[in-house]
């Protein structure tokens, strides 16, 4: 009876494990119409997260599949690429933009980040090598400061082609314990093996973009 009583729990755990391993990052679709001007790319609104509003805070913690928000863009004299464009609504310096991508064996989005002005001219650019691994994610904080270069108006995400194809490898260990009874004496035999988990960097995956105001007027990028 006790053994049978554990089956629902075991089934639930196995189901959860299979579900997590089944995730695979979706590749952005570049087969449709491709814009040759960022003005023709639909922009998503990005506003400061209101931490006092539970709904706003909960929404800001969600990750989005990059492929579901990406559009095809073909710059002049360049190959077509997938981009996600955010419009900074009410986001003015000094502010902090945070971009996070989930680390997953099913594919981790190797993202580049670019801050643009109102005329879509680049002000700041960050490759994926600027992202910092923190636990189960890679994240980047972008600080917007008052500048003579122009006011930031858009945030552009795109795959970092120099990083796509590389792999994040985590090395760990797995311990196995086996009870052994000999000559009336029971002892435990413990053995260990090295494990490796490879998480490929790809052109899609789960990403989160948030914005917060800053109290200081000067930051280091």
Short mmCIF file of C-alpha atoms in Angstrom, two decimals:
data_model
loop_
_atom_site.label_atom_id
_atom_site.label_comp_id
_atom_site.label_asym_id
_atom_site.label_seq_id
_atom_site.Cartn_x
_atom_site.Cartn_y
_atom_site.Cartn_z
CA UNK A 1 0.00 0.00 0.00
CA UNK A 2 2.81 2.37 0.80
CA UNK A 3 4.54 1.66 -2.50
CA UNK A 4 1.39 2.20 -4.54
CA UNK A 5 0.73 5.39 -2.64
CA UNK A 6 3.98 6.84 -3.99
CA UNK A 7 3.11 6.30 -7.65
CA UNK A 8 1.10 9.55 -8.12
CA UNK A 9 4.01 11.55 -6.68
CA UNK A 10 6.56 9.72 -8.81
CA UNK A 11 4.44 10.22 -11.92
CA UNK A 12 4.16 13.92 -11.17
CA UNK A 13 7.94 14.27 -10.72
CA UNK A 14 8.67 12.33 -13.89
CA UNK A 15 6.14 14.38 -15.80
CA UNK A 16 7.69 17.61 -14.58
CA UNK A 17 11.17 16.43 -15.54
CA UNK A 18 10.07 15.44 -19.03
CA UNK A 19 8.29 18.76 -19.51
CA UNK A 20 11.37 20.77 -18.58
CA UNK A 21 13.65 18.70 -20.83
CA UNK A 22 11.18 18.99 -23.72
CA UNK A 23 11.74 22.75 -24.09
CA UNK A 24 13.44 23.76 -27.30
CA UNK A 25 14.06 27.36 -28.31
CA UNK A 26 12.10 28.39 -31.39
CA UNK A 27 14.03 29.76 -34.35
CA UNK A 28 12.78 33.16 -35.58
CA UNK A 29 11.00 33.10 -38.93
CA UNK A 30 12.92 34.96 -41.64
CA UNK A 31 10.93 33.56 -44.52
CA UNK A 32 8.26 36.26 -44.72
CA UNK A 33 8.36 39.89 -45.73
CA UNK A 34 11.53 41.57 -44.51
CA UNK A 35 11.66 45.27 -43.58
CA UNK A 36 14.57 47.29 -44.96
CA UNK A 37 13.97 50.18 -42.54
CA UNK A 38 13.50 49.99 -38.77
CA UNK A 39 10.66 52.49 -39.13
CA UNK A 40 8.67 49.67 -40.68
CA UNK A 41 9.29 47.30 -37.76
CA UNK A 42 6.47 47.22 -35.20
CA UNK A 43 7.76 48.39 -31.82
CA UNK A 44 6.70 47.02 -28.44
CA UNK A 45 6.08 49.60 -25.70
CA UNK A 46 8.52 49.47 -22.78
CA UNK A 47 7.62 51.39 -19.63
CA UNK A 48 9.01 51.54 -16.12
CA UNK A 49 7.88 48.66 -13.94
CA UNK A 50 5.55 49.83 -11.19
CA UNK A 51 6.77 47.82 -8.21
CA UNK A 52 3.81 48.86 -6.06
CA UNK A 53 1.38 47.29 -8.55
CA UNK A 54 1.27 43.50 -8.19
CA UNK A 55 -0.04 42.96 -11.73
CA UNK A 56 2.68 45.13 -13.27
CA UNK A 57 5.37 43.48 -11.16
CA UNK A 58 4.16 39.97 -12.03
CA UNK A 59 4.06 40.79 -15.74
CA UNK A 60 7.59 42.19 -15.63
CA UNK A 61 8.93 38.86 -14.27
CA UNK A 62 7.66 36.83 -17.24
CA UNK A 63 9.94 35.64 -20.01
CA UNK A 64 8.91 35.80 -23.66
CA UNK A 65 9.96 33.59 -26.56
CA UNK A 66 12.09 35.82 -28.78
CA UNK A 67 10.64 34.23 -31.94
CA UNK A 68 7.14 35.37 -30.94
CA UNK A 69 8.13 39.07 -30.87
CA UNK A 70 10.83 39.09 -33.56
CA UNK A 71 10.51 40.62 -37.03
CA UNK A 72 12.63 40.18 -40.11
CA UNK A 73 14.91 43.12 -40.81
CA UNK A 74 17.45 43.46 -43.61
CA UNK A 75 19.90 46.34 -43.12
CA UNK A 76 21.51 47.88 -46.18
CA UNK A 77 24.23 45.62 -47.61
CA UNK A 78 23.69 43.01 -44.88
CA UNK A 79 21.96 39.68 -44.37
CA UNK A 80 18.43 39.47 -43.03
CA UNK A 81 18.21 39.17 -39.25
CA UNK A 82 15.56 38.73 -36.59
CA UNK A 83 15.04 41.79 -34.38
CA UNK A 84 12.72 42.84 -31.57
CA UNK A 85 12.22 46.58 -31.24
CA UNK A 86 11.08 48.21 -27.99
CA UNK A 87 9.83 51.80 -27.83
CA UNK A 88 10.90 53.56 -24.63
CA UNK A 89 7.64 55.10 -23.44
CA UNK A 90 8.31 57.59 -20.66
CA UNK A 91 11.77 56.08 -20.10
CA UNK A 92 14.24 58.94 -19.90
CA UNK A 93 17.72 59.26 -18.36
CA UNK A 94 18.73 58.44 -15.76
CA UNK A 95 17.21 54.96 -16.08
CA UNK A 96 18.25 51.32 -16.04
CA UNK A 97 17.21 48.78 -18.66
CA UNK A 98 17.64 45.11 -17.79
CA UNK A 99 17.77 42.33 -20.39
CA UNK A 100 17.79 38.71 -19.21
CA UNK A 101 17.83 35.42 -21.13
CA UNK A 102 17.08 32.04 -19.58
CA UNK A 103 19.86 29.48 -19.58
CA UNK A 104 18.51 26.20 -20.98
CA UNK A 105 19.77 22.95 -22.56
CA UNK A 106 17.02 23.57 -25.13
CA UNK A 107 18.77 26.74 -26.32
CA UNK A 108 19.89 30.01 -24.76
CA UNK A 109 19.31 33.23 -26.68
CA UNK A 110 22.68 34.84 -27.51
CA UNK A 111 21.35 38.38 -27.65
CA UNK A 112 22.91 41.66 -28.62
CA UNK A 113 21.43 44.93 -27.34
CA UNK A 114 21.42 48.31 -29.03
CA UNK A 115 20.07 51.64 -27.78
CA UNK A 116 18.76 53.92 -30.55
CA UNK A 117 17.65 57.53 -30.71
CA UNK A 118 14.37 58.79 -32.20
CA UNK A 119 15.88 58.62 -35.71
CA UNK A 120 16.94 54.97 -35.10
CA UNK A 121 20.60 55.92 -34.95
CA UNK A 122 22.73 53.78 -32.59
CA UNK A 123 23.81 55.33 -29.29
CA UNK A 124 25.09 52.26 -27.41
CA UNK A 125 25.70 48.64 -28.39
CA UNK A 126 26.38 45.58 -26.23
CA UNK A 127 27.35 42.16 -27.52
CA UNK A 128 26.44 38.95 -25.72
CA UNK A 129 29.91 38.87 -24.19
CA UNK A 130 28.77 41.77 -22.00
CA UNK A 131 26.05 39.63 -20.42
CA UNK A 132 26.84 38.18 -16.99
CA UNK A 133 25.79 34.71 -15.94
CA UNK A 134 23.75 34.82 -12.73
CA UNK A 135 22.38 31.42 -11.71
CA UNK A 136 20.02 30.15 -14.40
CA UNK A 137 20.19 33.24 -16.58
CA UNK A 138 22.46 35.63 -18.43
CA UNK A 139 21.66 39.28 -17.81
CA UNK A 140 22.77 42.75 -18.84
CA UNK A 141 22.06 46.10 -17.19
CA UNK A 142 22.08 49.10 -19.51
CA UNK A 143 22.30 52.50 -17.84
CA UNK A 144 20.84 55.46 -19.69
CA UNK A 145 22.61 58.70 -18.86
CA UNK A 146 22.01 62.25 -20.07
CA UNK A 147 24.20 62.65 -23.15
CA UNK A 148 24.94 65.07 -25.96
CA UNK A 149 24.68 62.17 -28.42
CA UNK A 150 20.90 62.20 -28.31
CA UNK A 151 18.01 60.98 -26.22
CA UNK A 152 17.41 57.20 -26.16
CA UNK A 153 14.12 56.27 -27.77
CA UNK A 154 14.34 52.58 -28.73
CA UNK A 155 15.93 49.33 -27.60
CA UNK A 156 16.82 46.78 -30.26
CA UNK A 157 17.41 43.07 -29.60
CA UNK A 158 19.00 40.80 -32.19
CA UNK A 159 21.04 37.58 -32.18
CA UNK A 160 24.76 38.12 -31.68
CA UNK A 161 26.09 36.23 -34.70
CA UNK A 162 29.56 36.01 -33.20
CA UNK A 163 28.19 34.08 -30.18
CA UNK A 164 25.51 31.92 -31.84
CA UNK A 165 26.84 28.38 -32.08
CA UNK A 166 28.95 28.53 -28.94
CA UNK A 167 28.07 26.49 -25.83
CA UNK A 168 27.78 27.10 -22.10
CA UNK A 169 29.09 23.96 -20.37
CA UNK A 170 28.48 23.30 -16.69
CA UNK A 171 30.55 20.58 -14.98
CA UNK A 172 29.14 18.86 -11.91
CA UNK A 173 29.14 15.52 -10.13
CA UNK A 174 26.63 12.79 -9.44
CA UNK A 175 26.89 10.61 -6.34
CA UNK A 176 25.46 7.10 -6.11
CA UNK A 177 25.06 5.23 -2.81
CA UNK A 178 24.54 1.45 -2.69
CA UNK A 179 23.86 -0.45 0.57
CA UNK A 180 25.88 -3.70 0.83
CA UNK A 181 25.42 -6.45 3.43
CA UNK A 182 28.33 -8.87 4.01
CA UNK A 183 29.07 -11.18 6.95
CA UNK A 184 26.12 -9.71 8.78
CA UNK A 185 27.50 -6.19 8.50
CA UNK A 186 25.85 -3.52 6.35
CA UNK A 187 27.78 -0.62 4.87
CA UNK A 188 27.21 1.88 2.09
CA UNK A 189 29.35 1.98 -1.03
CA UNK A 190 29.51 5.50 -2.47
CA UNK A 191 30.69 6.22 -6.00
CA UNK A 192 30.77 9.44 -7.97
CA UNK A 193 30.81 10.38 -11.63
CA UNK A 194 31.44 13.68 -13.39
CA UNK A 195 28.52 15.19 -15.29
CA UNK A 196 28.42 17.85 -17.97
CA UNK A 197 25.42 19.89 -19.12
CA UNK A 198 25.78 21.72 -22.44
CA UNK A 199 23.55 24.70 -23.15
CA UNK A 200 23.96 25.92 -26.74
CA UNK A 201 23.78 29.62 -27.61
CA UNK A 202 21.24 30.04 -30.41
CA UNK A 203 19.34 32.78 -32.27
CA UNK A 204 16.17 32.28 -30.23
CA UNK A 205 15.06 31.50 -26.69
CA UNK A 206 13.39 33.12 -23.70
CA UNK A 207 14.09 36.77 -22.99
CA UNK A 208 12.87 39.42 -20.54
CA UNK A 209 13.24 43.20 -20.81
CA UNK A 210 12.43 45.57 -17.94
CA UNK A 211 13.01 49.23 -17.10
CA UNK A 212 13.47 51.08 -13.83
CA UNK A 213 14.19 54.75 -13.02
CA UNK A 214 17.46 55.57 -11.28
CA UNK A 215 18.02 58.11 -8.53
CA UNK A 216 21.59 58.89 -9.61
CA UNK A 217 22.40 60.88 -12.73
CA UNK A 218 25.72 59.17 -13.41
CA UNK A 219 26.42 55.51 -14.07
CA UNK A 220 29.19 53.34 -15.48
CA UNK A 221 28.27 51.17 -18.47
#
